[in-house]
Amino acid sequence: MDHAKETAPVVEAKGARIPLVGLGTWDLRGRACARTVEQALRLGYRHIDTAEMYDNEREVGEGLRTSGVKRSEVFVTTKIWPSHFAPRELERAARDCLVRLRLTEVDLLLLHWPNPQIPLAETLAALAKVKHDGLARNIGVSNFTFALIEEATWASSEPLVCNQIECHPYLDQSKVIAACRRHGMAVVAYSPIARGNARNDKVLARIGAAHKKTAAQVCLRFLVQQEIVVIPRTSKVERLSENAAIFDFALSGKEMAEISALAHRNGRIVDWSFSGRPQWD
Ligand SMILES: NC(=O)c1ccc[n+]([C@@H]2O[C@H](COP(=O)([O-])OP(=O)(O)OC[C@H]3O[C@@H](n4cnc5c(N)ncnc54)[C@H](OP(=O)(O)O)[C@@H]3O)[C@@H](O)[C@H]2O)c1
C-alpha cells in the first residue's frame, strides 16, 4: 500500500471515511511505538488506532509528526476507558488524550468497553458534546453487543459511525455485524489475525499458496472483502507491508465459505467486561 489517503480503500459510514487498513498499537510502547507508527505512515498506512488505556498516545503522536505525512491525511482513532464515562470525566479524558497526542482533534473517538454502572444515555450525551466542541470529528463505540447497539443508536443524538469488535475467522460475529449494518455503522475488526494465531492455520496457508499470499494476508483479506476495517498490529517493519498488501487479490465464494467455517464456540480471545459480568449473551 503506497498510495495516499485519497486513494487508499476506505469504508464510508455516516459521513466518516475510514481507511480499510489501520495500524493497531496495543502493546507497542516507547521509542519502538513511535518508530513503528512513523514507518507505517511512510509505507502508506493512513489509519492509526490507539487508546488512553494503551499508554502510548504520546508516542503515536510523535510517530505521526516525524513521518512527515500531513495530519489531514491520517485517520486517528483513540478510545475512552470506561472508568471515565461519567459526563465530566469523559470530557476531561478526551482533552487529556488530545494533549498526549498533541492534536487538536481526533478523527474518531470511541467508548472502549460498555460500562453498565453509568447510564449509557448520559455517556453518549457527553460523547456528543465532545464532538460538538470539535474534539472529535466522529464518535463510535467498541465491544458493544447487538443489544447495546440497538440501545446506543436509539439514545445517541449524534451518529455512531462504528463498533470496534474482536473479529477474525475463528469467531462468529454475524449477529453484531448485522446490527451494525442495520444502523449504517462500520465494523472495525480488532485482533484481526487472532493475535497472530492465523499465521499457522493450515486452511488459510493452503488458500494463500494458491494466491501467492501468506495465511495472515488471507485472514485480513477475508475481512476487508466483507467491508470490515482491519487494524492488525505488528512490531516488525516487513509485516507492516505484508499486512497492507491485501488489495491485489480476491477470494472466491468457495474460499470465503471455507474460511467462515473456521469459526468455533471457543474462538473468542479477548473476554473482559468492565462490570465483571460477561457481556456477550
Ligand atoms: N477495542 C478493543 O477493546 C481492542 C482490544 C484488542 C485490540 N484492539 C486493537 O486492535 C489491534 C490489533 O489487535 P491485537 O493487537 O489484539 O492482535 P492482532 O493484530 O490480531 O495480532 C497481533 C499479533 O500478530 C502478530 N502478527 C502481526 N502481523 C503478522 C503477520 N503478518 N504474520 C504473522 N504474525 C503477525 C504480531 O506479532 P509481531 O509484532 O511479532 O509481528 C502480534 O503478536 C490492537 O493493537 C489494538 O489497536 C482493540
Short mmCIF file of C-alpha atoms and ligand atoms in Angstrom, two decimals:
data_model
loop_
_atom_site.label_atom_id
_atom_site.label_comp_id
_atom_site.label_asym_id
_atom_site.label_seq_id
_atom_site.Cartn_x
_atom_site.Cartn_y
_atom_site.Cartn_z
CA MET A 1 0.00 0.00 0.00
CA ASP A 2 1.89 3.06 -1.13
CA HIS A 3 -0.98 5.32 -2.06
CA ALA A 4 -2.17 8.46 -0.29
CA LYS A 5 -5.30 8.61 1.84
CA GLU A 6 -7.35 9.87 -1.11
CA THR A 7 -6.83 6.61 -3.00
CA ALA A 8 -6.45 4.16 -0.10
CA PRO A 9 -9.51 1.91 0.13
CA VAL A 10 -11.97 3.34 2.61
CA VAL A 11 -15.29 2.37 4.06
CA GLU A 12 -17.92 5.09 4.36
CA ALA A 13 -20.26 5.24 7.32
CA LYS A 14 -22.45 8.19 8.23
CA GLY A 15 -20.11 10.71 6.67
CA ALA A 16 -16.91 9.14 8.03
CA ARG A 17 -14.36 7.77 5.55
CA ILE A 18 -12.41 5.12 7.42
CA PRO A 19 -9.35 3.57 5.70
CA LEU A 20 -9.93 -0.19 5.49
CA VAL A 21 -6.48 -0.97 6.90
CA GLY A 22 -5.10 0.69 10.00
CA LEU A 23 -2.24 0.02 12.39
CA GLY A 24 -3.20 -1.39 15.79
CA THR A 25 -0.91 -0.15 18.55
CA TRP A 26 -1.94 -2.02 21.70
CA ASP A 27 1.21 -3.20 23.48
CA LEU A 28 3.53 -1.00 21.37
CA ARG A 29 5.43 1.29 23.73
CA GLY A 30 8.12 3.93 23.86
CA ARG A 31 10.55 4.53 21.01
CA ALA A 32 9.52 1.31 19.28
CA CYS A 33 5.94 2.52 19.12
CA ALA A 34 6.88 5.92 17.68
CA ARG A 35 9.16 4.26 15.11
CA THR A 36 6.51 1.73 14.06
CA VAL A 37 3.87 4.44 13.60
CA GLU A 38 6.32 6.54 11.59
CA GLN A 39 7.29 3.55 9.39
CA ALA A 40 3.67 2.55 8.83
CA LEU A 41 2.76 6.06 7.68
CA ARG A 42 5.81 6.22 5.40
CA LEU A 43 4.72 2.90 3.87
CA GLY A 44 1.26 4.30 3.12
CA TYR A 45 -0.87 3.47 6.17
CA ARG A 46 -3.39 6.26 6.74
CA HIS A 47 -5.17 4.98 9.85
CA ILE A 48 -3.76 4.55 13.36
CA ASP A 49 -5.63 3.02 16.31
CA THR A 50 -4.73 3.88 19.89
CA ALA A 51 -6.49 4.30 23.26
CA GLU A 52 -5.89 6.08 26.54
CA MET A 53 -5.51 2.62 28.09
CA TYR A 54 -2.58 1.69 25.77
CA ASP A 55 -0.34 4.27 27.44
CA ASN A 56 1.22 5.16 24.09
CA GLU A 57 -0.67 8.20 22.80
CA ARG A 58 2.41 10.42 23.20
CA GLU A 59 4.47 8.05 21.06
CA VAL A 60 1.68 7.68 18.49
CA GLY A 61 1.60 11.49 18.18
CA GLU A 62 5.39 11.58 17.90
CA GLY A 63 5.37 8.98 15.09
CA LEU A 64 2.69 10.97 13.31
CA ARG A 65 4.79 14.14 13.40
CA THR A 66 8.12 12.56 12.44
CA SER A 67 6.56 10.67 9.50
CA GLY A 68 6.15 13.93 7.60
CA VAL A 69 2.67 12.84 6.48
CA LYS A 70 0.16 15.67 6.72
CA ARG A 71 -2.18 15.49 9.69
CA SER A 72 -5.18 15.88 7.39
CA GLU A 73 -4.22 12.67 5.55
CA VAL A 74 -4.27 10.40 8.60
CA PHE A 75 -7.30 8.94 10.35
CA VAL A 76 -6.53 8.78 14.08
CA THR A 77 -8.73 6.84 16.49
CA THR A 78 -8.50 6.84 20.26
CA LYS A 79 -10.74 5.38 22.97
CA ILE A 80 -12.00 6.45 26.37
CA TRP A 81 -11.68 3.94 29.18
CA PRO A 82 -14.97 3.01 30.97
CA SER A 83 -13.87 4.43 34.32
CA HIS A 84 -14.09 7.86 32.62
CA PHE A 85 -17.68 7.53 31.38
CA ALA A 86 -19.29 9.94 33.85
CA PRO A 87 -20.02 13.02 31.70
CA ARG A 88 -17.47 15.45 33.17
CA GLU A 89 -14.84 12.75 33.37
CA LEU A 90 -15.37 11.85 29.74
CA GLU A 91 -14.78 15.38 28.53
CA ARG A 92 -11.65 15.70 30.67
CA ALA A 93 -10.36 12.33 29.46
CA ALA A 94 -10.92 13.32 25.81
CA ARG A 95 -8.97 16.56 26.34
CA ASP A 96 -6.16 14.61 28.03
CA CYS A 97 -5.96 12.26 25.01
CA LEU A 98 -5.51 15.27 22.72
CA VAL A 99 -2.81 16.75 24.96
CA ARG A 100 -0.88 13.45 24.87
CA LEU A 101 -1.32 13.06 21.12
CA ARG A 102 -0.56 16.78 20.63
CA LEU A 103 -3.54 17.07 18.30
CA THR A 104 -6.46 19.48 18.26
CA GLU A 105 -8.94 16.77 17.31
CA VAL A 106 -9.10 13.04 16.60
CA ASP A 107 -10.91 11.56 13.63
CA LEU A 108 -12.73 9.01 15.76
CA LEU A 109 -13.35 8.80 19.50
CA LEU A 110 -14.73 5.52 20.87
CA LEU A 111 -16.19 4.26 24.13
CA HIS A 112 -13.68 1.45 24.75
CA TRP A 113 -15.99 -1.03 26.53
CA PRO A 114 -19.56 -0.78 27.82
CA ASN A 115 -19.88 0.31 31.44
CA PRO A 116 -23.23 -0.79 32.91
CA GLN A 117 -22.52 1.19 36.09
CA ILE A 118 -23.10 4.52 34.31
CA PRO A 119 -26.29 5.22 32.32
CA LEU A 120 -25.41 4.84 28.64
CA ALA A 121 -27.56 7.83 27.61
CA GLU A 122 -25.51 10.15 29.87
CA THR A 123 -22.23 8.89 28.48
CA LEU A 124 -23.48 9.24 24.91
CA ALA A 125 -24.64 12.81 25.58
CA ALA A 126 -21.14 13.64 26.85
CA LEU A 127 -19.59 11.98 23.80
CA ALA A 128 -21.86 14.04 21.51
CA LYS A 129 -20.81 17.21 23.34
CA VAL A 130 -17.14 16.36 22.83
CA LYS A 131 -17.91 16.08 19.11
CA HIS A 132 -19.83 19.39 19.09
CA ASP A 133 -16.90 21.05 20.86
CA GLY A 134 -14.66 20.00 17.97
CA LEU A 135 -12.50 17.49 19.85
CA ALA A 136 -13.57 14.54 17.66
CA ARG A 137 -14.76 14.53 14.05
CA ASN A 138 -16.65 11.27 14.57
CA ILE A 139 -17.75 9.18 17.52
CA GLY A 140 -18.46 5.49 17.99
CA VAL A 141 -18.33 2.50 20.31
CA SER A 142 -16.29 -0.63 20.91
CA ASN A 143 -17.18 -4.05 22.29
CA PHE A 144 -20.90 -3.33 22.10
CA THR A 145 -23.22 -6.33 21.75
CA PHE A 146 -26.10 -6.35 19.28
CA ALA A 147 -28.49 -5.37 22.12
CA LEU A 148 -26.26 -2.46 23.18
CA ILE A 149 -26.02 -1.30 19.55
CA GLU A 150 -29.81 -1.05 19.45
CA GLU A 151 -29.85 0.89 22.72
CA ALA A 152 -26.96 3.19 21.80
CA THR A 153 -28.17 4.13 18.31
CA TRP A 154 -31.57 4.95 19.76
CA ALA A 155 -30.11 7.04 22.62
CA SER A 156 -27.37 8.94 20.77
CA SER A 157 -28.15 12.40 19.36
CA GLU A 158 -25.10 12.12 17.09
CA PRO A 159 -24.42 9.33 14.58
CA LEU A 160 -22.27 6.49 15.91
CA VAL A 161 -20.06 5.62 12.97
CA CYS A 162 -18.61 2.29 14.07
CA ASN A 163 -18.42 -0.56 16.51
CA GLN A 164 -14.88 -1.86 17.03
CA ILE A 165 -15.10 -5.54 17.95
CA GLU A 166 -13.00 -8.68 18.07
CA CYS A 167 -13.36 -10.13 14.60
CA HIS A 168 -11.43 -12.89 12.80
CA PRO A 169 -12.23 -16.23 11.17
CA TYR A 170 -12.37 -18.16 14.47
CA LEU A 171 -15.24 -16.12 15.91
CA ASP A 172 -18.78 -15.86 14.53
CA GLN A 173 -19.76 -12.20 14.91
CA SER A 174 -22.62 -12.32 12.38
CA LYS A 175 -25.26 -11.17 14.87
CA VAL A 176 -23.48 -7.98 15.97
CA ILE A 177 -22.27 -7.29 12.41
CA ALA A 178 -25.89 -7.48 11.19
CA ALA A 179 -26.92 -4.99 13.90
CA CYS A 180 -24.15 -2.57 12.81
CA ARG A 181 -25.16 -2.88 9.15
CA ARG A 182 -28.82 -2.30 10.02
CA HIS A 183 -27.80 1.02 11.58
CA GLY A 184 -25.29 2.00 8.87
CA MET A 185 -22.32 1.61 11.22
CA ALA A 186 -18.91 0.43 10.06
CA VAL A 187 -17.43 -2.67 11.67
CA VAL A 188 -13.79 -2.33 12.74
CA ALA A 189 -12.09 -5.67 13.45
CA TYR A 190 -9.63 -5.83 16.31
CA SER A 191 -7.32 -8.81 16.76
CA PRO A 192 -8.00 -9.42 13.04
CA ILE A 193 -5.28 -12.07 12.75
CA ALA A 194 -6.33 -13.63 16.05
CA ARG A 195 -3.26 -12.26 17.87
CA GLY A 196 -1.02 -13.95 15.31
CA ASN A 197 -2.69 -17.39 15.56
CA ALA A 198 -3.84 -17.18 11.93
CA ARG A 199 -0.24 -17.39 10.73
CA ASN A 200 -0.11 -21.15 11.50
CA ASP A 201 -3.54 -22.02 10.11
CA LYS A 202 -3.39 -24.81 7.50
CA VAL A 203 -6.59 -23.78 5.68
CA LEU A 204 -5.50 -20.13 5.41
CA ALA A 205 -1.99 -21.18 4.34
CA ARG A 206 -3.35 -23.51 1.63
CA ILE A 207 -5.66 -20.81 0.26
CA GLY A 208 -2.79 -18.32 0.49
CA ALA A 209 -0.46 -20.57 -1.51
CA ALA A 210 -2.96 -20.52 -4.39
CA HIS A 211 -2.83 -16.69 -4.42
CA LYS A 212 0.89 -16.35 -3.52
CA LYS A 213 -0.14 -14.75 -0.22
CA THR A 214 0.55 -15.61 3.44
CA ALA A 215 -2.04 -17.03 5.83
CA ALA A 216 -2.16 -13.66 7.64
CA GLN A 217 -2.90 -11.85 4.36
CA VAL A 218 -5.72 -14.30 3.54
CA CYS A 219 -7.14 -13.75 7.03
CA LEU A 220 -7.14 -9.96 6.58
CA ARG A 221 -8.46 -10.21 3.01
CA PHE A 222 -11.37 -12.33 4.29
CA LEU A 223 -12.42 -9.37 6.46
CA VAL A 224 -11.84 -6.43 4.09
CA GLN A 225 -13.64 -8.32 1.33
CA GLN A 226 -16.70 -8.02 3.61
CA GLU A 227 -16.07 -4.26 4.00
CA ILE A 228 -14.82 -4.82 7.54
CA VAL A 229 -12.00 -2.45 8.56
CA VAL A 230 -8.89 -4.22 9.95
CA ILE A 231 -6.33 -2.84 12.40
CA PRO A 232 -3.58 -5.50 12.63
CA ARG A 233 -0.70 -4.78 14.99
CA THR A 234 2.90 -5.66 14.31
CA SER A 235 6.21 -4.54 15.68
CA LYS A 236 8.04 -5.78 12.56
CA VAL A 237 8.58 -3.49 9.57
CA GLU A 238 8.37 -6.30 6.99
CA ARG A 239 4.99 -7.31 8.37
CA LEU A 240 3.68 -3.75 8.05
CA SER A 241 3.96 -4.10 4.27
CA GLU A 242 2.66 -7.68 4.32
CA ASN A 243 -0.46 -6.74 6.28
CA ALA A 244 -1.32 -3.89 3.92
CA ALA A 245 -0.80 -5.85 0.66
CA ILE A 246 -4.28 -7.31 0.58
CA PHE A 247 -5.98 -5.37 -2.20
CA ASP A 248 -4.39 -7.07 -5.20
CA PHE A 249 -6.20 -10.41 -4.98
CA ALA A 250 -9.72 -11.68 -4.28
CA LEU A 251 -11.03 -14.77 -2.52
CA SER A 252 -13.65 -16.86 -4.30
CA GLY A 253 -17.07 -17.54 -2.79
CA LYS A 254 -15.94 -21.09 -2.02
CA GLU A 255 -12.78 -19.83 -0.25
CA MET A 256 -14.80 -17.29 1.75
CA ALA A 257 -17.18 -20.07 2.86
CA GLU A 258 -14.28 -22.33 3.82
CA ILE A 259 -12.76 -19.57 5.98
CA SER A 260 -16.14 -18.76 7.59
CA ALA A 261 -16.36 -22.43 8.61
CA LEU A 262 -13.26 -21.99 10.85
CA ALA A 263 -15.43 -20.23 13.48
CA HIS A 264 -15.93 -22.22 16.67
CA ARG A 265 -17.51 -21.82 20.09
CA ASN A 266 -14.30 -21.01 21.93
CA GLY A 267 -12.94 -18.68 19.29
CA ARG A 268 -13.04 -15.53 21.40
CA ILE A 269 -9.60 -14.29 22.53
CA VAL A 270 -10.46 -11.08 24.39
CA ASP A 271 -13.11 -11.63 27.04
CA TRP A 272 -13.17 -8.86 29.55
CA SER A 273 -16.02 -6.79 30.85
CA PHE A 274 -15.90 -3.69 32.98
CA SER A 275 -18.69 -4.88 35.25
CA GLY A 276 -17.02 -8.24 35.80
CA ARG A 277 -20.00 -9.94 34.15
CA PRO A 278 -19.94 -11.49 30.69
CA GLN A 279 -21.30 -9.02 28.14
CA TRP A 280 -21.82 -11.32 25.21
CA ASP A 281 -25.20 -13.02 25.76
N1 LIG B 1 -11.25 -2.16 21.26
C1 LIG B 1 -10.68 -3.11 21.97
O1 LIG B 1 -11.15 -3.50 23.06
C2 LIG B 1 -9.42 -3.75 21.44
C3 LIG B 1 -8.98 -4.97 22.01
C4 LIG B 1 -7.83 -5.55 21.48
C5 LIG B 1 -7.13 -4.93 20.43
N2 LIG B 1 -7.58 -3.73 19.92
C6 LIG B 1 -6.87 -3.03 18.81
O2 LIG B 1 -6.70 -3.93 17.73
C7 LIG B 1 -5.31 -4.03 17.39
C8 LIG B 1 -4.99 -5.39 16.82
O3 LIG B 1 -5.35 -6.44 17.69
P1 LIG B 1 -4.28 -7.30 18.52
O4 LIG B 1 -3.07 -6.48 18.75
O5 LIG B 1 -5.00 -7.84 19.68
O6 LIG B 1 -3.98 -8.57 17.60
P2 LIG B 1 -3.61 -8.87 16.06
O7 LIG B 1 -3.38 -7.63 15.31
O8 LIG B 1 -4.63 -9.84 15.55
O9 LIG B 1 -2.27 -9.69 16.22
C9 LIG B 1 -1.07 -9.12 16.64
C10 LIG B 1 -0.03 -10.24 16.74
O10 LIG B 1 0.13 -10.85 15.45
C11 LIG B 1 1.49 -10.82 15.03
N3 LIG B 1 1.49 -10.51 13.60
C12 LIG B 1 1.16 -9.32 13.02
N4 LIG B 1 1.24 -9.42 11.68
C13 LIG B 1 1.61 -10.69 11.40
C14 LIG B 1 1.85 -11.40 10.20
N5 LIG B 1 1.74 -10.81 9.00
N6 LIG B 1 2.22 -12.71 10.27
C15 LIG B 1 2.33 -13.31 11.48
N7 LIG B 1 2.14 -12.69 12.66
C16 LIG B 1 1.76 -11.39 12.62
C17 LIG B 1 2.15 -9.75 15.87
O11 LIG B 1 3.48 -10.10 16.19
P3 LIG B 1 4.74 -9.21 15.70
O12 LIG B 1 4.67 -7.90 16.43
O13 LIG B 1 5.90 -10.08 16.09
O14 LIG B 1 4.59 -9.05 14.20
C18 LIG B 1 1.32 -9.76 17.16
O15 LIG B 1 1.83 -10.72 18.06
C19 LIG B 1 -4.62 -3.70 18.73
O16 LIG B 1 -3.26 -3.45 18.56
C20 LIG B 1 -5.47 -2.54 19.20
O17 LIG B 1 -5.11 -1.36 18.49
C21 LIG B 1 -8.73 -3.15 20.41
#
